[in-house]
Amino acid sequence: DTGVSQNPRHKITKRGQNVTFRCDPISEHNRLYWYRQTLGQGPEFLTYFQNEAQLEKSRLLSDRFSAERPKGSFSTLEIQRTEQGDSAMYLCASSFGGPILYNEQFFGPGTRLTVL
Amino acid sequence: GESVGLHLPTLSVQEGDNSIINCAYSNSASDYFIWYKQESGKGPQFIIDIRSNMDKRQGQRVTVLLNKTVKHLSLQIAATQPGDSAVYFCAEGGNTGNQFYFGTGTSLTVIP
């Protein structure tokens, strides 16, 4: 257990429905990341927060995806009008960002989304 | 995006032997690399990292080697144990320091 938690762990939904996932990072970590991972592939970066500010977004993050981190603690990732291609594992990671450019990211267990 | 790839998708080793997992990257400007281990149903777990100003770094039973000339990274696991069975990913730190580009992964199976 890395200290990063994600809920729910599994989500099955029908195409066209909206879903929301939550990530609770390690409490002292100011950086939070979302990744998507499909079977047999490595995680793909989606977006990154420094405190409550969303500083980077991947081109993978279509208009149907939105992420928030309102108080700089937990984060939510919402997918609107889900498509079958959204089926994947959604991973959250957190790190402590300081003067060092790169910092170890601690990953949560992920939320597995299945869109029927 | 960046291109980070692995030479072999699967690797089987006898318990007690050493394992070597390889990774190639394409961005010669990359300056930070990480190895992650991912067990079934879990998120990736940090193993070891290396910055481009180094060519070797050792941890507990693991060693990472970086060859910038040929843009190659390897992970060596000494005395492989059944608990080492997992998928191993190399990742490259993006230019901003906030994105990491992961390879496809190598599945390591340790035979008792």
Coordinates of N, CA and C in Angstrom, one line a residue:
Chain A
D1 N 0.8 -1.2 0.0 CA 0.0 0.0 0.0 C 0.9 1.3 0.0
T2 N 0.7 2.1 -1.1 CA 1.6 3.2 -1.2 C 1.1 4.4 -0.4
G3 N -0.2 4.4 0.0 CA -0.7 5.5 0.7 C -1.6 6.3 -0.2
V4 N -1.7 6.0 -1.5 CA -2.6 6.7 -2.4 C -3.8 5.7 -2.6
S5 N -5.0 6.3 -2.4 CA -6.2 5.5 -2.5 C -7.0 6.0 -3.7
Q6 N -7.7 5.0 -4.3 CA -8.6 5.4 -5.4 C -10.0 4.7 -5.2
N7 N -11.0 5.4 -5.5 CA -12.4 4.8 -5.4 C -13.2 5.3 -6.6
P8 N -14.1 4.3 -7.1 CA -14.1 2.9 -6.8 C -13.0 2.1 -7.4
R9 N -12.8 0.9 -7.0 CA -11.8 0.1 -7.6 C -12.2 -0.4 -9.0
H10 N -13.5 -0.7 -9.1 CA -14.1 -1.2 -10.3 C -15.4 -0.4 -10.6
K11 N -15.6 -0.1 -11.9 CA -16.8 0.6 -12.3 C -17.2 0.0 -13.7
I12 N -18.4 -0.5 -13.7 CA -19.0 -0.9 -15.0 C -20.2 0.0 -15.3
T13 N -20.2 0.5 -16.5 CA -21.2 1.5 -16.9 C -21.6 1.2 -18.4
K14 N -22.7 1.8 -18.7 CA -23.2 1.6 -20.1 C -22.7 2.8 -20.9
R15 N -22.5 2.6 -22.2 CA -22.1 3.6 -23.1 C -23.0 4.8 -23.0
G16 N -22.4 6.0 -22.9 CA -23.2 7.2 -22.9 C -23.4 7.8 -21.5
Q17 N -23.1 6.9 -20.5 CA -23.3 7.4 -19.1 C -22.0 8.2 -18.6
N18 N -22.2 9.0 -17.6 CA -21.1 9.7 -17.0 C -20.5 8.9 -15.8
V19 N -19.2 9.0 -15.6 CA -18.6 8.3 -14.5 C -17.6 9.3 -13.8
T20 N -17.5 9.1 -12.5 CA -16.5 10.0 -11.8 C -15.7 9.1 -10.9
F21 N -14.4 9.3 -10.9 CA -13.5 8.6 -10.0 C -12.8 9.5 -9.1
R22 N -12.4 9.0 -7.9 CA -11.8 9.8 -6.9 C -10.4 9.3 -6.6
C23 N -9.5 10.2 -6.3 CA -8.1 9.9 -5.9 C -7.8 10.7 -4.6
D24 N -7.3 10.0 -3.6 CA -6.8 10.6 -2.4 C -5.3 10.4 -2.3
P25 N -4.5 11.4 -2.5 CA -3.1 11.2 -2.6 C -2.5 11.2 -1.2
I26 N -1.2 10.9 -1.1 CA -0.5 11.0 0.2 C -0.6 12.4 0.7
S27 N -0.9 12.6 1.9 CA -1.4 13.9 2.4 C -0.4 15.1 2.2
E28 N 0.9 14.8 2.3 CA 1.8 15.9 2.2 C 2.3 16.2 0.7
H29 N 1.7 15.4 -0.2 CA 2.1 15.5 -1.6 C 1.3 16.6 -2.3
N30 N 2.1 17.5 -2.9 CA 1.4 18.7 -3.6 C 1.1 18.4 -5.1
R31 N 1.7 17.3 -5.6 CA 1.5 17.0 -7.0 C 0.7 15.8 -7.2
L32 N -0.2 15.8 -8.1 CA -1.1 14.7 -8.4 C -1.3 14.5 -9.9
Y33 N -1.2 13.2 -10.3 CA -1.2 12.9 -11.7 C -2.3 11.9 -12.0
W34 N -2.9 11.9 -13.2 CA -3.8 10.9 -13.6 C -3.2 10.2 -14.9
Y35 N -3.3 8.9 -14.9 CA -2.8 8.1 -16.1 C -3.9 7.2 -16.5
R36 N -3.8 6.7 -17.7 CA -4.7 5.7 -18.2 C -3.9 4.5 -18.7
Q37 N -4.3 3.3 -18.3 CA -3.5 2.1 -18.7 C -4.5 1.1 -19.4
T38 N -4.2 0.7 -20.6 CA -4.9 -0.4 -21.2 C -4.1 -1.6 -21.1
L39 N -4.8 -2.7 -21.3 CA -4.2 -4.1 -21.1 C -3.0 -4.3 -22.0
G40 N -1.9 -4.6 -21.3 CA -0.7 -4.9 -22.0 C 0.2 -3.7 -22.3
Q41 N -0.3 -2.5 -21.9 CA 0.4 -1.3 -22.2 C 0.9 -0.6 -20.9
G42 N 1.8 0.3 -21.1 CA 2.2 1.1 -20.0 C 1.3 2.2 -19.7
P43 N 1.3 2.8 -18.6 CA 0.4 3.9 -18.3 C 0.7 5.1 -19.2
E44 N -0.4 5.8 -19.6 CA -0.3 7.0 -20.4 C -0.7 8.2 -19.6
F45 N 0.1 9.2 -19.6 CA -0.1 10.4 -18.9 C -1.4 11.1 -19.4
L46 N -2.3 11.6 -18.5 CA -3.5 12.3 -18.8 C -3.4 13.8 -18.4
T47 N -3.1 14.0 -17.1 CA -3.1 15.3 -16.6 C -2.3 15.4 -15.3
Y48 N -2.0 16.6 -14.9 CA -1.1 16.8 -13.7 C -1.6 18.1 -13.0
F49 N -1.6 18.0 -11.6 CA -2.0 19.1 -10.8 C -0.8 19.5 -9.9
Q50 N -0.6 20.7 -9.7 CA 0.3 21.2 -8.6 C -0.6 22.0 -7.7
N51 N -0.8 21.4 -6.5 CA -1.8 21.9 -5.6 C -3.2 21.8 -6.3
E52 N -3.9 22.9 -6.3 CA -5.2 22.9 -7.0 C -5.2 23.3 -8.5
A53 N -4.0 23.7 -8.9 CA -3.9 24.1 -10.3 C -3.6 23.0 -11.3
Q54 N -4.4 22.9 -12.3 CA -4.1 21.9 -13.3 C -3.2 22.5 -14.3
L55 N -1.9 22.0 -14.3 CA -0.9 22.6 -15.1 C -0.6 22.0 -16.4
E56 N -0.9 20.7 -16.6 CA -0.6 20.0 -17.8 C -1.8 19.1 -18.2
K57 N -2.1 19.0 -19.5 CA -3.1 18.1 -20.0 C -2.6 17.4 -21.2
S58 N -2.7 16.2 -21.3 CA -2.3 15.4 -22.5 C -3.3 15.6 -23.6
R59 N -2.8 15.4 -24.8 CA -3.8 15.4 -26.0 C -4.8 14.3 -25.8
L60 N -4.5 13.3 -25.0 CA -5.4 12.1 -24.8 C -6.6 12.6 -24.1
L61 N -6.5 13.7 -23.4 CA -7.6 14.1 -22.5 C -8.6 14.9 -23.4
S62 N -9.6 14.2 -23.9 CA -10.6 14.8 -24.8 C -11.5 15.7 -24.0
D63 N -12.4 16.4 -24.7 CA -13.3 17.3 -24.1 C -14.3 16.6 -23.1
R64 N -14.4 15.3 -23.3 CA -15.3 14.5 -22.4 C -14.7 14.3 -21.1
F65 N -13.4 14.5 -21.0 CA -12.7 14.2 -19.7 C -12.5 15.6 -19.0
S66 N -12.8 15.5 -17.7 CA -12.4 16.7 -16.9 C -11.9 16.3 -15.5
A67 N -10.9 16.9 -15.0 CA -10.3 16.6 -13.7 C -10.3 17.9 -12.9
E68 N -10.5 17.6 -11.6 CA -10.4 18.7 -10.6 C -9.7 18.3 -9.4
R69 N -9.2 19.3 -8.7 CA -8.5 19.1 -7.4 C -8.8 20.4 -6.6
P70 N -10.0 20.5 -6.2 CA -10.5 21.8 -5.7 C -9.8 22.4 -4.5
K71 N -9.4 21.6 -3.6 CA -8.7 22.1 -2.4 C -7.3 21.7 -2.3
G72 N -6.8 21.2 -3.4 CA -5.4 20.8 -3.4 C -5.1 19.5 -2.7
S73 N -6.2 18.8 -2.4 CA -6.0 17.5 -1.7 C -6.5 16.4 -2.6
F74 N -7.7 15.9 -2.5 CA -8.2 14.8 -3.3 C -8.5 15.4 -4.7
S75 N -8.6 14.5 -5.7 CA -8.9 14.8 -7.0 C -10.0 13.9 -7.6
T76 N -10.8 14.5 -8.5 CA -11.8 13.7 -9.2 C -11.5 13.7 -10.7
L77 N -11.8 12.6 -11.4 CA -11.7 12.5 -12.8 C -13.1 12.1 -13.3
E78 N -13.7 13.0 -14.2 CA -15.0 12.7 -14.7 C -14.9 12.4 -16.2
I79 N -15.6 11.4 -16.6 CA -15.7 11.1 -18.0 C -17.2 11.2 -18.4
Q80 N -17.5 12.1 -19.3 CA -18.9 12.2 -19.8 C -19.1 11.4 -21.0
R81 N -20.4 11.0 -21.2 CA -20.8 10.3 -22.4 C -19.7 9.2 -22.7
T82 N -19.6 8.3 -21.8 CA -18.5 7.2 -22.0 C -18.7 6.5 -23.2
E83 N -17.5 6.1 -23.8 CA -17.5 5.2 -25.0 C -16.7 4.0 -24.6
Q84 N -16.9 2.9 -25.5 CA -16.3 1.7 -25.2 C -14.8 1.8 -25.2
G85 N -14.3 2.7 -26.0 CA -12.8 3.0 -26.0 C -12.3 3.6 -24.7
D86 N -13.1 4.0 -23.8 CA -12.7 4.5 -22.5 C -12.4 3.4 -21.5
S87 N -12.7 2.2 -21.9 CA -12.5 1.1 -21.0 C -11.0 1.0 -20.7
A88 N -10.6 1.0 -19.5 CA -9.2 1.0 -19.2 C -9.0 1.1 -17.6
M89 N -7.8 1.0 -17.2 CA -7.5 1.2 -15.8 C -7.1 2.7 -15.7
Y90 N -7.6 3.4 -14.7 CA -7.3 4.8 -14.5 C -6.5 4.9 -13.2
L91 N -5.3 5.3 -13.4 CA -4.3 5.4 -12.3 C -4.1 6.8 -11.8
C92 N -4.0 6.9 -10.5 CA -3.6 8.2 -9.9 C -2.3 8.0 -9.2
A93 N -1.5 9.1 -9.3 CA -0.2 9.1 -8.6 C 0.0 10.4 -7.9
S94 N 0.8 10.4 -6.9 CA 1.2 11.7 -6.2 C 2.6 11.7 -5.9
S95 N 3.1 13.0 -5.8 CA 4.5 13.1 -5.4 C 4.7 14.5 -4.7
F96 N 5.8 14.6 -4.1 CA 6.1 15.9 -3.4 C 7.0 16.7 -4.3
G97 N 6.6 17.8 -4.8 CA 7.3 18.6 -5.7 C 8.1 19.7 -5.0
G98 N 9.4 19.7 -5.2 CA 10.2 20.7 -4.6 C 11.2 21.3 -5.6
P99 N 12.3 21.7 -5.2 CA 13.3 22.3 -6.2 C 13.8 21.2 -7.1
I100 N 13.8 20.0 -6.8 CA 14.3 18.9 -7.7 C 13.2 18.7 -8.8
L101 N 13.6 18.7 -10.0 CA 12.7 18.6 -11.1 C 11.9 17.3 -11.1
Y102 N 12.6 16.2 -10.9 CA 11.9 14.9 -10.9 C 11.7 14.4 -9.5
N103 N 10.6 13.9 -9.2 CA 10.3 13.3 -7.9 C 9.6 12.0 -8.1
E104 N 9.8 11.0 -7.2 CA 9.2 9.7 -7.3 C 7.7 9.9 -7.2
Q105 N 7.0 9.2 -8.1 CA 5.6 9.2 -8.1 C 5.1 7.9 -7.4
F106 N 4.1 8.1 -6.5 CA 3.5 6.9 -5.8 C 2.2 6.7 -6.4
F107 N 2.0 5.5 -6.9 CA 0.7 5.2 -7.6 C -0.3 4.5 -6.7
G108 N -1.6 4.8 -7.0 CA -2.7 4.1 -6.3 C -3.0 2.8 -7.0
P109 N -3.9 2.1 -6.5 CA -4.2 0.8 -7.1 C -5.0 0.9 -8.4
G110 N -5.6 2.0 -8.7 CA -6.3 2.2 -9.9 C -7.8 1.9 -9.8
T111 N -8.5 2.5 -10.8 CA -9.9 2.2 -11.0 C -10.1 1.6 -12.3
R112 N -10.6 0.4 -12.4 CA -10.8 -0.3 -13.6 C -12.2 0.1 -14.2
L113 N -12.3 0.7 -15.3 CA -13.5 1.1 -15.9 C -13.8 0.1 -17.1
T114 N -15.1 -0.4 -17.1 CA -15.6 -1.2 -18.2 C -16.8 -0.5 -18.7
V115 N -16.8 -0.2 -20.0 CA -17.9 0.5 -20.7 C -18.6 -0.6 -21.6
L116 N -19.8 -0.9 -21.3 CA -20.5 -1.9 -22.1 C -21.2 -1.3 -23.3
Chain B
G1 N 4.6 12.2 -29.1 CA 5.0 11.9 -27.8 C 6.4 11.2 -27.8
E2 N 6.8 10.8 -26.7 CA 8.1 10.1 -26.6 C 7.9 8.7 -27.0
S3 N 9.0 8.0 -27.3 CA 9.0 6.6 -27.7 C 9.9 5.9 -26.7
V4 N 9.3 5.0 -25.9 CA 10.1 4.2 -25.0 C 9.7 2.8 -25.2
G5 N 10.5 2.0 -25.6 CA 10.2 0.6 -25.9 C 11.0 -0.4 -25.2
L6 N 10.5 -1.6 -25.2 CA 11.2 -2.8 -24.5 C 11.5 -3.8 -25.6
H7 N 12.6 -4.5 -25.4 CA 13.1 -5.4 -26.4 C 12.3 -6.7 -26.3
L8 N 11.9 -7.2 -25.1 CA 11.3 -8.5 -25.0 C 10.0 -8.3 -24.2
P9 N 8.9 -8.9 -24.7 CA 7.7 -8.8 -23.9 C 7.6 -9.7 -22.7
T10 N 8.3 -10.9 -22.8 CA 8.2 -11.8 -21.7 C 9.6 -12.3 -21.4
L11 N 9.8 -12.7 -20.1 CA 11.1 -13.2 -19.7 C 10.9 -14.2 -18.6
S12 N 11.4 -15.4 -18.7 CA 11.3 -16.5 -17.7 C 12.7 -16.8 -17.2
V13 N 12.8 -16.8 -15.9 CA 14.1 -17.1 -15.2 C 13.9 -18.1 -14.1
Q14 N 15.0 -18.8 -13.8 CA 15.0 -19.8 -12.7 C 15.2 -19.0 -11.4
E15 N 14.5 -19.4 -10.4 CA 14.7 -18.8 -9.1 C 16.2 -18.8 -8.7
G16 N 16.7 -17.7 -8.2 CA 18.1 -17.6 -7.9 C 19.0 -17.1 -8.9
D17 N 18.5 -17.1 -10.2 CA 19.3 -16.6 -11.3 C 19.2 -15.1 -11.3
N18 N 20.1 -14.4 -12.1 CA 19.9 -13.0 -12.3 C 19.0 -12.7 -13.5
S19 N 18.3 -11.6 -13.4 CA 17.4 -11.2 -14.5 C 17.9 -9.9 -15.1
I20 N 17.8 -9.8 -16.4 CA 18.1 -8.5 -17.1 C 17.0 -8.2 -18.0
I21 N 16.4 -7.0 -17.8 CA 15.3 -6.5 -18.6 C 15.8 -5.2 -19.3
N22 N 15.6 -5.2 -20.6 CA 16.1 -4.1 -21.4 C 15.1 -3.1 -21.9
C23 N 15.5 -1.9 -22.2 CA 14.6 -0.9 -22.6 C 15.3 0.1 -23.5
A24 N 14.7 0.5 -24.6 CA 15.3 1.5 -25.5 C 14.4 2.7 -25.5
Y25 N 15.1 3.9 -25.6 CA 14.3 5.1 -25.7 C 14.8 5.9 -26.9
S26 N 14.0 6.8 -27.3 CA 14.3 7.5 -28.6 C 14.7 9.0 -28.4
N27 N 14.3 9.6 -27.2 CA 14.6 11.0 -27.1 C 16.0 11.2 -26.4
S28 N 16.9 11.6 -27.2 CA 18.3 11.8 -26.7 C 18.4 12.9 -25.7
A29 N 17.4 13.7 -25.6 CA 17.4 14.8 -24.6 C 16.9 14.3 -23.2
S30 N 16.4 13.1 -23.2 CA 15.8 12.6 -21.9 C 16.9 12.6 -20.8
D31 N 16.5 13.0 -19.6 CA 17.6 13.1 -18.6 C 17.2 12.4 -17.3
Y32 N 16.1 11.6 -17.3 CA 15.6 11.0 -16.1 C 14.9 9.7 -16.5
F33 N 15.2 8.6 -15.9 CA 14.6 7.3 -16.2 C 14.3 6.6 -14.9
I34 N 13.2 5.8 -15.0 CA 12.7 5.1 -13.8 C 12.3 3.7 -14.3
W35 N 12.5 2.8 -13.4 CA 11.9 1.4 -13.5 C 10.8 1.2 -12.5
Y36 N 9.7 0.7 -13.0 CA 8.5 0.4 -12.2 C 8.2 -1.1 -12.3
K37 N 7.7 -1.6 -11.2 CA 7.2 -3.0 -11.1 C 5.7 -2.9 -10.9
Q38 N 5.0 -3.7 -11.7 CA 3.5 -3.7 -11.5 C 3.1 -5.2 -11.4
E39 N 2.5 -5.5 -10.3 CA 1.9 -6.8 -10.0 C 0.4 -6.7 -10.4
S40 N -0.1 -7.9 -10.7 CA -1.5 -8.0 -11.2 C -2.5 -7.3 -10.2
G41 N -3.3 -6.4 -10.7 CA -4.3 -5.7 -9.9 C -3.8 -4.6 -9.1
K42 N -2.5 -4.2 -9.3 CA -2.0 -3.1 -8.5 C -1.4 -2.0 -9.4
G43 N -1.2 -0.9 -8.8 CA -0.5 0.2 -9.5 C 1.0 0.0 -9.6
P44 N 1.6 0.7 -10.5 CA 3.1 0.5 -10.6 C 3.8 0.9 -9.3
Q45 N 4.9 0.2 -9.0 CA 5.6 0.5 -7.8 C 7.0 0.9 -8.2
F46 N 7.5 2.0 -7.7 CA 8.8 2.5 -8.0 C 9.9 1.5 -7.6
I47 N 10.9 1.2 -8.5 CA 12.0 0.3 -8.1 C 13.3 1.2 -7.9
I48 N 13.6 1.8 -9.0 CA 14.9 2.6 -9.0 C 14.9 3.6 -10.1
D49 N 15.6 4.7 -9.9 CA 15.7 5.7 -11.0 C 17.1 6.0 -11.2
I50 N 17.4 6.7 -12.3 CA 18.7 7.1 -12.7 C 18.6 8.4 -13.5
R51 N 19.5 9.3 -13.3 CA 19.6 10.6 -14.0 C 20.7 10.4 -15.1
S52 N 20.6 11.2 -16.1 CA 21.4 11.1 -17.3 C 22.9 11.4 -17.0
N53 N 23.2 12.0 -15.9 CA 24.6 12.2 -15.6 C 25.3 11.0 -14.9
M54 N 24.5 9.9 -14.8 CA 25.1 8.7 -14.3 C 24.9 7.6 -15.3
D55 N 25.8 6.5 -15.2 CA 25.6 5.4 -16.1 C 25.2 4.1 -15.3
K56 N 25.3 4.2 -14.0 CA 25.0 3.0 -13.2 C 24.5 3.5 -11.9
R57 N 23.5 2.8 -11.4 CA 23.0 3.0 -10.0 C 22.5 1.7 -9.4
Q58 N 22.9 1.5 -8.2 CA 22.5 0.3 -7.5 C 21.6 0.5 -6.4
G59 N 20.6 -0.5 -6.3 CA 19.8 -0.5 -5.1 C 19.9 -1.9 -4.4
Q60 N 18.8 -2.2 -3.7 CA 18.9 -3.5 -3.1 C 18.5 -4.6 -4.1
R61 N 19.4 -5.4 -4.4 CA 19.3 -6.5 -5.4 C 19.0 -6.0 -6.9
V62 N 18.9 -4.7 -7.1 CA 18.7 -4.2 -8.4 C 19.8 -3.2 -8.8
T63 N 20.0 -3.2 -10.1 CA 21.0 -2.3 -10.7 C 20.4 -1.8 -12.0
V64 N 20.5 -0.5 -12.2 CA 20.1 0.1 -13.5 C 21.3 0.6 -14.2
L65 N 21.4 0.3 -15.5 CA 22.5 0.8 -16.3 C 21.9 1.6 -17.4
L66 N 22.6 2.7 -17.7 CA 22.2 3.7 -18.7 C 23.3 3.9 -19.7
N67 N 23.0 3.6 -21.0 CA 23.9 3.8 -22.0 C 23.4 4.9 -22.9
K68 N 23.8 6.1 -22.8 CA 23.2 7.2 -23.5 C 23.7 7.2 -25.0
T69 N 24.8 6.6 -25.3 CA 25.3 6.5 -26.6 C 24.3 5.8 -27.6
V70 N 23.8 4.7 -27.0 CA 22.8 3.9 -27.8 C 21.4 4.0 -27.3
K71 N 21.2 4.9 -26.4 CA 19.9 5.2 -25.8 C 19.2 3.9 -25.3
H72 N 19.9 3.3 -24.4 CA 19.5 2.0 -23.9 C 19.6 2.0 -22.3
L73 N 18.6 1.3 -21.8 CA 18.5 1.3 -20.3 C 18.2 -0.2 -19.9
S74 N 18.8 -0.7 -18.9 CA 18.6 -2.0 -18.4 C 18.4 -2.1 -16.9
L75 N 17.6 -3.1 -16.5 CA 17.4 -3.4 -15.1 C 17.9 -4.7 -14.8
Q76 N 18.8 -4.8 -13.9 CA 19.3 -6.1 -13.5 C 18.8 -6.5 -12.1
I77 N 18.3 -7.7 -11.9 CA 17.8 -8.1 -10.7 C 18.6 -9.3 -10.3
A78 N 19.3 -9.2 -9.1 CA 20.1 -10.3 -8.7 C 19.3 -11.3 -7.8
A79 N 19.7 -12.6 -8.0 CA 19.1 -13.6 -7.2 C 17.6 -13.5 -7.3
T80 N 17.0 -13.6 -8.5 CA 15.6 -13.4 -8.7 C 14.8 -14.3 -7.8
Q81 N 13.7 -13.8 -7.2 CA 12.8 -14.5 -6.3 C 11.4 -14.6 -6.9
P82 N 10.6 -15.6 -6.5 CA 9.3 -15.7 -7.0 C 8.5 -14.4 -6.8
G83 N 8.8 -13.6 -5.8 CA 8.1 -12.4 -5.5 C 8.4 -11.3 -6.5
D84 N 9.4 -11.6 -7.3 CA 9.8 -10.6 -8.4 C 9.0 -10.8 -9.6
S85 N 8.2 -11.8 -9.7 CA 7.3 -12.0 -10.9 C 6.3 -10.9 -11.0
A86 N 6.4 -10.2 -12.1 CA 5.5 -9.0 -12.3 C 5.8 -8.5 -13.7
V87 N 5.1 -7.4 -14.1 CA 5.5 -6.7 -15.3 C 6.3 -5.5 -14.9
Y88 N 7.4 -5.3 -15.7 CA 8.4 -4.3 -15.4 C 8.3 -3.2 -16.5
F89 N 8.2 -2.0 -16.1 CA 8.1 -0.9 -17.1 C 9.3 0.0 -16.9
C90 N 9.9 0.5 -18.0 CA 10.8 1.6 -17.9 C 10.0 2.8 -18.3
A91 N 10.4 4.0 -17.7 CA 9.7 5.2 -18.0 C 10.7 6.3 -18.1
E92 N 10.4 7.2 -19.0 CA 11.3 8.4 -19.2 C 10.7 9.6 -18.7
G93 N 11.4 10.4 -17.9 CA 10.9 11.6 -17.4 C 10.8 12.7 -18.5
G94 N 9.6 13.3 -18.7 CA 9.4 14.3 -19.7 C 10.1 15.5 -19.4
N95 N 10.2 16.4 -20.4 CA 11.0 17.6 -20.3 C 10.5 18.5 -19.1
T96 N 9.2 18.5 -18.8 CA 8.7 19.4 -17.8 C 8.9 18.8 -16.4
G97 N 9.3 17.5 -16.4 CA 9.5 16.9 -15.1 C 8.2 16.3 -14.5
N98 N 7.1 16.5 -15.2 CA 5.8 16.1 -14.6 C 5.2 15.0 -15.4
Q99 N 5.6 14.8 -16.6 CA 5.1 13.6 -17.4 C 6.1 12.5 -17.5
F100 N 5.6 11.3 -17.4 CA 6.5 10.2 -17.6 C 5.9 9.4 -18.7
Y101 N 6.8 9.0 -19.6 CA 6.4 8.2 -20.8 C 6.8 6.7 -20.5
F102 N 5.9 5.9 -20.5 CA 6.1 4.5 -20.1 C 6.2 3.6 -21.4
G103 N 7.1 2.6 -21.3 CA 7.1 1.6 -22.4 C 6.0 0.6 -22.2
T104 N 6.0 -0.4 -23.1 CA 5.0 -1.4 -23.1 C 5.1 -2.4 -21.9
G105 N 6.2 -2.7 -21.4 CA 6.4 -3.6 -20.3 C 6.9 -4.9 -20.7
T106 N 7.7 -5.5 -19.7 CA 8.2 -6.9 -19.9 C 7.6 -7.7 -18.7
S107 N 7.0 -8.8 -19.1 CA 6.5 -9.7 -18.0 C 7.5 -10.7 -17.6
L108 N 7.9 -10.6 -16.3 CA 8.9 -11.5 -15.8 C 8.3 -12.6 -15.0
T109 N 8.6 -13.8 -15.3 CA 8.1 -15.0 -14.6 C 9.3 -15.7 -14.0
V110 N 9.2 -15.9 -12.7 CA 10.3 -16.6 -12.0 C 9.8 -18.1 -11.7
I111 N 10.6 -19.0 -12.2 CA 10.3 -20.4 -12.1 C 10.9 -21.0 -10.8
P112 N 10.1 -21.5 -9.9 CA 10.7 -22.0 -8.6 C 11.6 -23.2 -8.9

